[in-house]
Amino acid sequence: MAVIVEGLHKSFGSNPVLQGLSETFEEGKISILLGPSGCGKTTTLRCIAGLERPSAGRISVNEKIVYQRDSPIWTPPEQRGLSMVFQSYAIWPHMTVFENVALPLRAAGRDFSQITKSVAETLSLVGLTSFAQRPATDLSGGQQQRVALARCIVSDSPVILMDEPLSNLDAKLRIAMRAEIRALQRRLGRTILFVTHDQEEALSIGDDVYLYREGHIVQKGAPKDIYENPATRYAAEFLGRANIIENFEWLPTSDGSQATLANGQSIKLIETMPPKAGSVLCIRPEKWRFAQIEAKGVIAGEVIETTFVGDRTEYRIDTAIGQISVTALNALELRVGERIGLEVSPQDVKVLAN
């Protein structure tokens, strides 16, 4: 079941939030709506859910138009075939876990035996069988989030909308819940639209990532592809750490091209066409390799900061072209003040629009 938005506009007063958004979120996938606060990702979700009325455009769910400005169509939220997990969980405090999960089925008029069977199966899916009769507010944050997921799953809604559902969890629980959401989606085959501003969450959960900026989707693709091949400086910096080099001169070579940097050194590139005016170079911190300072084509620098983060160490290295961030596994230990050389493969140097 695909969710399609066409020419979607939404303003709050004089503030335009969505500006002609058109996109298809594919059936049976986890689509991540990623971007900073105020970019329009949650507004998109709420318009699809029917919790906000757009200013213009069209929304279709399962080939059925649920909103249309021209020749007006408006389908109420409860008739759209959608479920939603909110940031705050929206758990009823006076109900047990069983009663919270059963609520959509009771609202749909299902008989008691069917409700009991469906809720039991769903609680088993999310690992909450033994908590069925416990008051929902007696659960931990992660368990309450599972209750919210179970409530969406039990109704058989083919599309589940998730609005930053992990933001209230601690770091360890967030990582665990990412894996649980992916596993549930693979098992059930539902279509999930997942809003987040956390790039690590987006890359670890999503089948496709839709990167927002000021009411538009500026890049989309599989997590690895959009991380490895950002289209713009904005995408590179939002989807992780990036070393940006602004001042360079592009020159063609027999096997590609090269960028001559401010200090006269050159970095090989794979691009064969000249970049647009104002383009920048982008190199991810983990793409740098340490080398002997004397080697040809190496950028020499001095370590000015080291940060140990468990499985890797992050270095800040001062060079003639500016300070460079480098991430490396802990096989080599460098100390502040130590001199070191840096090199990078041509395919790992991206030329981006600024």
Tab-separated table of C-alpha atoms in Angstrom:
chain	number	residue	atom	x	y	z
A	1	MET	CA	0.000	0.000	0.000
A	2	ALA	CA	1.636	3.211	-1.142
A	3	VAL	CA	0.946	6.566	0.433
A	4	ILE	CA	1.019	9.354	-2.151
A	5	VAL	CA	1.014	13.101	-1.558
A	6	GLU	CA	0.690	15.445	-4.527
A	7	GLY	CA	1.220	19.213	-4.505
A	8	LEU	CA	0.703	19.322	-0.742
A	9	HIS	CA	0.644	22.765	0.852
A	10	LYS	CA	0.151	23.600	4.506
A	11	SER	CA	0.532	26.933	6.254
A	12	PHE	CA	0.043	27.957	9.845
A	13	GLY	CA	-1.087	31.547	9.652
A	14	SER	CA	1.418	33.343	7.425
A	15	ASN	CA	4.047	30.622	7.918
A	16	PRO	CA	4.242	28.129	5.006
A	17	VAL	CA	5.380	24.722	6.287
A	18	LEU	CA	4.775	22.485	3.260
A	19	GLN	CA	5.293	24.034	-0.159
A	20	GLY	CA	4.009	21.842	-2.974
A	21	LEU	CA	5.260	18.540	-1.562
A	22	SER	CA	4.838	15.599	-3.957
A	23	GLU	CA	6.115	12.154	-3.019
A	24	THR	CA	5.303	8.445	-2.994
A	25	PHE	CA	6.077	6.441	0.144
A	26	GLU	CA	6.338	2.850	-1.021
A	27	GLU	CA	4.298	-0.104	0.141
A	28	GLY	CA	5.845	-2.531	2.604
A	29	LYS	CA	8.807	-0.323	3.481
A	30	ILE	CA	9.963	1.834	6.371
A	31	SER	CA	10.135	5.353	4.957
A	32	ILE	CA	12.046	7.803	7.146
A	33	LEU	CA	10.994	11.456	7.114
A	34	LEU	CA	14.173	13.158	8.299
A	35	GLY	CA	15.013	16.779	8.963
A	36	PRO	CA	15.426	19.526	11.550
A	37	SER	CA	12.623	20.965	13.649
A	38	GLY	CA	10.179	23.005	11.608
A	39	CYS	CA	11.057	21.453	8.239
A	40	GLY	CA	7.594	19.947	7.647
A	41	LYS	CA	8.129	16.254	8.349
A	42	THR	CA	5.637	15.957	11.241
A	43	THR	CA	3.172	18.185	9.415
A	44	THR	CA	3.328	15.760	6.472
A	45	LEU	CA	2.531	12.874	8.819
A	46	ARG	CA	-0.339	14.720	10.500
A	47	CYS	CA	-1.842	15.692	7.138
A	48	ILE	CA	-1.714	12.057	6.011
A	49	ALA	CA	-3.334	10.988	9.302
A	50	GLY	CA	-6.099	13.581	8.944
A	51	LEU	CA	-5.041	15.451	12.094
A	52	GLU	CA	-4.253	18.549	10.023
A	53	ARG	CA	-6.166	19.810	7.018
A	54	PRO	CA	-3.787	20.844	4.192
A	55	SER	CA	-4.091	24.155	2.380
A	56	ALA	CA	-3.951	22.480	-1.052
A	57	GLY	CA	-3.039	19.253	-2.794
A	58	ARG	CA	-4.072	15.607	-2.684
A	59	ILE	CA	-3.373	12.611	-0.440
A	60	SER	CA	-3.993	8.987	-1.443
A	61	VAL	CA	-3.770	5.866	0.705
A	62	ASN	CA	-4.078	2.471	-0.989
A	63	GLU	CA	-5.219	4.124	-4.217
A	64	LYS	CA	-8.032	5.856	-2.361
A	65	ILE	CA	-8.056	9.643	-2.218
A	66	VAL	CA	-8.485	10.690	1.418
A	67	TYR	CA	-7.939	14.419	0.861
A	68	GLN	CA	-8.320	16.662	-2.152
A	69	ARG	CA	-8.637	20.427	-2.329
A	70	ASP	CA	-10.159	20.637	-5.807
A	71	SER	CA	-13.434	18.728	-6.127
A	72	PRO	CA	-13.199	18.537	-2.346
A	73	ILE	CA	-12.667	15.216	-0.601
A	74	TRP	CA	-12.092	14.815	3.140
A	75	THR	CA	-11.969	11.387	4.783
A	76	PRO	CA	-12.038	11.497	8.607
A	77	PRO	CA	-8.948	10.090	10.368
A	78	GLU	CA	-10.744	6.994	11.659
A	79	GLN	CA	-11.737	5.986	8.113
A	80	ARG	CA	-8.287	6.256	6.498
A	81	GLY	CA	-6.990	2.787	7.389
A	82	LEU	CA	-4.064	4.178	9.353
A	83	SER	CA	-2.582	3.742	12.823
A	84	MET	CA	-0.287	6.197	14.572
A	85	VAL	CA	2.352	6.023	17.300
A	86	PHE	CA	2.831	9.396	18.973
A	87	GLN	CA	5.964	10.799	20.555
A	88	SER	CA	4.247	10.778	23.962
A	89	TYR	CA	2.994	7.141	23.539
A	90	ALA	CA	-0.602	8.304	24.310
A	91	ILE	CA	-1.166	5.416	26.733
A	92	TRP	CA	-4.416	5.515	28.725
A	93	PRO	CA	-3.253	5.624	32.376
A	94	HIS	CA	-6.443	4.150	33.842
A	95	MET	CA	-6.321	1.026	31.647
A	96	THR	CA	-4.317	-2.160	31.778
A	97	VAL	CA	-1.953	-3.160	28.998
A	98	PHE	CA	-4.623	-5.511	27.609
A	99	GLU	CA	-7.275	-2.780	27.631
A	100	ASN	CA	-4.972	-0.263	25.912
A	101	VAL	CA	-4.163	-2.674	23.108
A	102	ALA	CA	-7.788	-3.816	22.774
A	103	LEU	CA	-9.115	-0.290	22.384
A	104	PRO	CA	-9.026	-0.095	18.537
A	105	LEU	CA	-10.807	-3.437	18.270
A	106	ARG	CA	-13.484	-2.400	20.743
A	107	ALA	CA	-14.013	0.815	18.790
A	108	ALA	CA	-14.416	-1.268	15.619
A	109	GLY	CA	-17.132	-3.368	17.291
A	110	ARG	CA	-15.251	-6.687	17.351
A	111	ASP	CA	-16.659	-9.425	19.601
A	112	PHE	CA	-14.929	-10.308	22.866
A	113	SER	CA	-13.491	-13.651	21.747
A	114	GLN	CA	-11.931	-12.083	18.664
A	115	ILE	CA	-10.515	-9.210	20.717
A	116	THR	CA	-9.008	-11.596	23.279
A	117	LYS	CA	-7.365	-13.709	20.575
A	118	SER	CA	-5.983	-10.769	18.594
A	119	VAL	CA	-4.645	-8.927	21.644
A	120	ALA	CA	-2.964	-12.082	22.968
A	121	GLU	CA	-1.250	-12.684	19.630
A	122	THR	CA	-0.102	-9.067	19.394
A	123	LEU	CA	1.234	-8.906	22.947
A	124	SER	CA	3.212	-12.054	22.194
A	125	LEU	CA	4.696	-10.347	19.130
A	126	VAL	CA	6.003	-7.426	21.194
A	127	GLY	CA	7.049	-9.520	24.201
A	128	LEU	CA	4.413	-8.245	26.644
A	129	THR	CA	2.291	-11.345	27.253
A	130	SER	CA	3.119	-11.488	30.960
A	131	PHE	CA	2.213	-7.799	31.383
A	132	ALA	CA	-1.334	-8.020	29.976
A	133	GLN	CA	-3.130	-7.274	33.271
A	134	ARG	CA	-0.648	-4.753	34.580
A	135	PRO	CA	-1.608	-1.053	34.710
A	136	ALA	CA	0.018	0.603	31.689
A	137	THR	CA	1.626	3.307	33.821
A	138	ASP	CA	3.505	0.657	35.853
A	139	LEU	CA	5.634	-0.129	32.811
A	140	SER	CA	9.024	1.262	31.841
A	141	GLY	CA	9.355	3.708	28.965
A	142	GLY	CA	10.416	0.996	26.560
A	143	GLN	CA	7.518	-1.231	27.591
A	144	GLN	CA	5.032	1.627	27.184
A	145	GLN	CA	6.393	2.197	23.702
A	146	ARG	CA	5.754	-1.464	22.936
A	147	VAL	CA	2.170	-1.034	24.113
A	148	ALA	CA	1.783	1.866	21.664
A	149	LEU	CA	3.232	-0.309	18.878
A	150	ALA	CA	0.956	-3.209	19.816
A	151	ARG	CA	-2.092	-0.939	19.664
A	152	CYS	CA	-1.166	-0.028	16.073
A	153	ILE	CA	-0.423	-3.594	15.028
A	154	VAL	CA	-3.567	-5.180	16.502
A	155	SER	CA	-5.910	-3.196	14.277
A	156	ASP	CA	-4.416	-4.686	11.085
A	157	SER	CA	-3.912	-1.187	9.672
A	158	PRO	CA	-1.674	-1.629	6.619
A	159	VAL	CA	-0.053	1.790	7.209
A	160	ILE	CA	1.529	2.841	10.512
A	161	LEU	CA	2.619	6.429	11.138
A	162	MET	CA	5.308	7.047	13.770
A	163	ASP	CA	6.075	10.541	15.036
A	164	GLU	CA	9.488	10.476	16.760
A	165	PRO	CA	8.398	7.452	18.827
A	166	LEU	CA	11.819	6.836	20.393
A	167	SER	CA	12.717	10.362	21.459
A	168	ASN	CA	11.648	9.846	25.088
A	169	LEU	CA	13.752	6.710	25.594
A	170	ASP	CA	17.283	6.507	26.916
A	171	ALA	CA	20.145	5.693	24.533
A	172	LYS	CA	20.234	1.951	25.230
A	173	LEU	CA	16.478	1.525	24.847
A	174	ARG	CA	16.457	3.570	21.639
A	175	ILE	CA	18.935	1.182	20.052
A	176	ALA	CA	16.954	-1.858	21.206
A	177	MET	CA	13.652	-0.436	19.952
A	178	ARG	CA	15.145	0.343	16.533
A	179	ALA	CA	15.876	-3.345	16.082
A	180	GLU	CA	12.413	-4.311	17.338
A	181	ILE	CA	10.648	-1.960	14.934
A	182	ARG	CA	12.638	-3.286	11.978
A	183	ALA	CA	11.996	-6.893	13.004
A	184	LEU	CA	8.244	-6.291	13.406
A	185	GLN	CA	8.012	-4.548	10.053
A	186	ARG	CA	9.822	-7.404	8.305
A	187	ARG	CA	7.538	-9.938	9.956
A	188	LEU	CA	4.265	-8.113	9.313
A	189	GLY	CA	5.053	-6.375	6.002
A	190	ARG	CA	3.314	-3.143	7.021
A	191	THR	CA	4.068	0.239	5.452
A	192	ILE	CA	5.662	2.542	8.039
A	193	LEU	CA	6.250	6.295	7.806
A	194	PHE	CA	8.678	7.210	10.573
A	195	VAL	CA	9.473	10.809	11.514
A	196	THR	CA	12.783	11.614	13.201
A	197	HIS	CA	15.459	14.292	13.396
A	198	ASP	CA	18.100	11.752	14.478
A	199	GLN	CA	20.316	10.778	11.519
A	200	GLU	CA	21.658	7.626	13.207
A	201	GLU	CA	18.101	6.465	13.884
A	202	ALA	CA	17.150	7.204	10.286
A	203	LEU	CA	20.056	5.300	8.781
A	204	SER	CA	19.651	2.261	11.055
A	205	ILE	CA	15.884	1.799	10.689
A	206	GLY	CA	14.879	2.976	7.238
A	207	ASP	CA	14.555	1.295	3.866
A	208	ASP	CA	14.347	4.753	2.309
A	209	VAL	CA	15.251	8.141	3.752
A	210	TYR	CA	13.472	11.350	2.691
A	211	LEU	CA	15.510	14.391	3.726
A	212	TYR	CA	13.469	17.550	4.336
A	213	ARG	CA	14.453	21.186	4.196
A	214	GLU	CA	12.019	24.071	4.591
A	215	GLY	CA	8.939	22.180	3.416
A	216	HIS	CA	10.609	20.308	0.568
A	217	ILE	CA	12.228	16.902	0.167
A	218	VAL	CA	15.714	17.732	-1.087
A	219	GLN	CA	17.111	14.190	-1.380
A	220	LYS	CA	15.839	10.652	-1.020
A	221	GLY	CA	17.326	7.194	-1.264
A	222	ALA	CA	18.501	4.100	0.565
A	223	PRO	CA	20.352	4.938	3.803
A	224	LYS	CA	23.793	3.849	2.584
A	225	ASP	CA	23.426	5.611	-0.745
A	226	ILE	CA	22.208	8.907	0.672
A	227	TYR	CA	24.996	8.854	3.289
A	228	GLU	CA	27.751	7.938	0.835
A	229	ASN	CA	26.486	10.191	-1.951
A	230	PRO	CA	24.919	13.352	-0.527
A	231	ALA	CA	23.760	15.749	-3.213
A	232	THR	CA	24.434	18.971	-1.322
A	233	ARG	CA	26.416	20.351	1.587
A	234	TYR	CA	23.183	20.478	3.600
A	235	ALA	CA	22.596	16.753	3.066
A	236	ALA	CA	26.200	15.863	3.906
A	237	GLU	CA	26.203	17.808	7.153
A	238	PHE	CA	22.753	16.678	8.273
A	239	LEU	CA	23.408	12.999	7.568
A	240	GLY	CA	26.532	12.767	9.693
A	241	ARG	CA	29.851	14.486	10.229
A	242	ALA	CA	31.613	15.902	7.200
A	243	ASN	CA	34.832	17.740	6.416
A	244	ILE	CA	33.942	20.541	4.023
A	245	ILE	CA	36.640	22.168	1.890
A	246	GLU	CA	35.418	25.346	0.249
A	247	ASN	CA	38.411	26.738	-1.610
A	248	PHE	CA	39.790	24.590	-4.405
A	249	GLU	CA	40.567	24.736	-8.099
A	250	TRP	CA	39.290	21.927	-10.320
A	251	LEU	CA	41.590	20.592	-13.043
A	252	PRO	CA	40.978	17.691	-15.459
A	253	THR	CA	43.514	14.849	-15.599
A	254	SER	CA	44.006	11.811	-17.821
A	255	ASP	CA	42.175	9.541	-15.338
A	256	GLY	CA	39.606	11.880	-13.806
A	257	SER	CA	40.412	15.223	-12.219
A	258	GLN	CA	42.080	16.836	-9.257
A	259	ALA	CA	41.296	19.575	-6.775
A	260	THR	CA	44.143	21.966	-6.024
A	261	LEU	CA	43.745	23.227	-2.473
A	262	ALA	CA	44.607	26.533	-0.848
A	263	ASN	CA	48.109	25.416	0.192
A	264	GLY	CA	48.965	24.148	-3.289
A	265	GLN	CA	48.420	20.472	-2.503
A	266	SER	CA	46.149	18.366	-4.704
A	267	ILE	CA	43.517	15.712	-4.018
A	268	LYS	CA	42.523	13.297	-6.775
A	269	LEU	CA	38.859	13.155	-7.813
A	270	ILE	CA	36.839	10.774	-9.970
A	271	GLU	CA	34.669	13.527	-11.506
A	272	THR	CA	35.256	14.113	-15.215
A	273	MET	CA	32.976	17.139	-15.577
A	274	PRO	CA	33.771	20.537	-14.067
A	275	PRO	CA	31.737	21.333	-10.934
A	276	LYS	CA	29.241	24.172	-10.686
A	277	ALA	CA	30.429	27.496	-9.346
A	278	GLY	CA	30.534	27.569	-5.550
A	279	SER	CA	30.828	23.781	-5.172
A	280	VAL	CA	32.609	22.318	-2.146
A	281	LEU	CA	34.489	19.128	-1.381
A	282	CYS	CA	33.131	16.718	1.237
A	283	ILE	CA	35.133	13.992	2.955
A	284	ARG	CA	33.626	11.904	5.750
A	285	PRO	CA	35.857	11.590	8.855
A	286	GLU	CA	36.081	7.793	8.555
A	287	LYS	CA	37.327	7.992	4.941
A	288	TRP	CA	40.713	9.473	5.869
A	289	ARG	CA	43.660	7.110	6.262
A	290	PHE	CA	46.788	7.776	8.300
A	291	ALA	CA	50.049	7.803	6.327
A	292	GLN	CA	53.696	8.752	6.581
A	293	ILE	CA	54.143	12.503	6.297
A	294	GLU	CA	56.860	12.097	3.663
A	295	ALA	CA	54.647	10.106	1.265
A	296	LYS	CA	53.524	11.706	-2.006
A	297	GLY	CA	50.147	13.446	-1.971
A	298	VAL	CA	49.810	13.230	1.797
A	299	ILE	CA	48.391	16.135	3.825
A	300	ALA	CA	50.526	16.716	6.924
A	301	GLY	CA	48.983	17.768	10.216
A	302	GLU	CA	49.238	17.854	13.982
A	303	VAL	CA	46.823	16.156	16.369
A	304	ILE	CA	45.160	18.841	18.497
A	305	GLU	CA	42.340	16.819	20.090
A	306	THR	CA	41.468	13.164	20.700
A	307	THR	CA	38.123	11.781	21.879
A	308	PHE	CA	37.758	8.117	22.831
A	309	VAL	CA	34.210	6.859	22.129
A	310	GLY	CA	34.505	3.131	22.771
A	311	ASP	CA	34.897	1.299	19.468
A	312	ARG	CA	36.660	4.207	17.794
A	313	THR	CA	38.595	7.404	18.451
A	314	GLU	CA	37.769	10.797	16.981
A	315	TYR	CA	40.693	13.065	16.154
A	316	ARG	CA	40.911	16.756	15.355
A	317	ILE	CA	43.962	17.412	13.182
A	318	ASP	CA	45.310	20.839	12.277
A	319	THR	CA	46.589	21.020	8.692
A	320	ALA	CA	47.534	23.651	6.144
A	321	ILE	CA	44.018	23.428	4.694
A	322	GLY	CA	42.290	23.803	8.067
A	323	GLN	CA	41.227	21.534	10.899
A	324	ILE	CA	40.168	18.059	9.787
A	325	SER	CA	37.995	15.567	11.678
A	326	VAL	CA	39.168	11.967	11.438
A	327	THR	CA	37.501	8.867	12.874
A	328	ALA	CA	39.532	5.700	13.245
A	329	LEU	CA	39.305	2.321	14.937
A	330	ASN	CA	41.491	1.953	17.971
A	331	ALA	CA	44.330	0.070	16.250
A	332	LEU	CA	46.522	3.184	16.276
A	333	GLU	CA	46.767	5.499	19.252
A	334	LEU	CA	47.785	9.085	18.500
A	335	ARG	CA	48.501	11.689	21.136
A	336	VAL	CA	47.930	15.438	21.147
A	337	GLY	CA	50.899	17.181	19.527
A	338	GLU	CA	51.870	14.222	17.363
A	339	ARG	CA	52.527	14.836	13.654
A	340	ILE	CA	50.759	12.575	11.160
A	341	GLY	CA	49.921	12.398	7.457
A	342	LEU	CA	46.451	12.009	5.936
A	343	GLU	CA	45.361	10.571	2.599
A	344	VAL	CA	42.030	9.716	1.007
A	345	SER	CA	40.856	7.686	-1.995
A	346	PRO	CA	39.433	9.657	-4.963
A	347	GLN	CA	36.041	7.894	-4.756
A	348	ASP	CA	35.656	9.124	-1.162
A	349	VAL	CA	35.978	12.802	-2.102
A	350	LYS	CA	32.571	14.161	-3.081
A	351	VAL	CA	32.011	17.368	-5.007
A	352	LEU	CA	28.767	18.939	-3.736
A	353	ALA	CA	26.596	21.934	-4.407
A	354	ASN	CA	27.009	24.414	-1.562
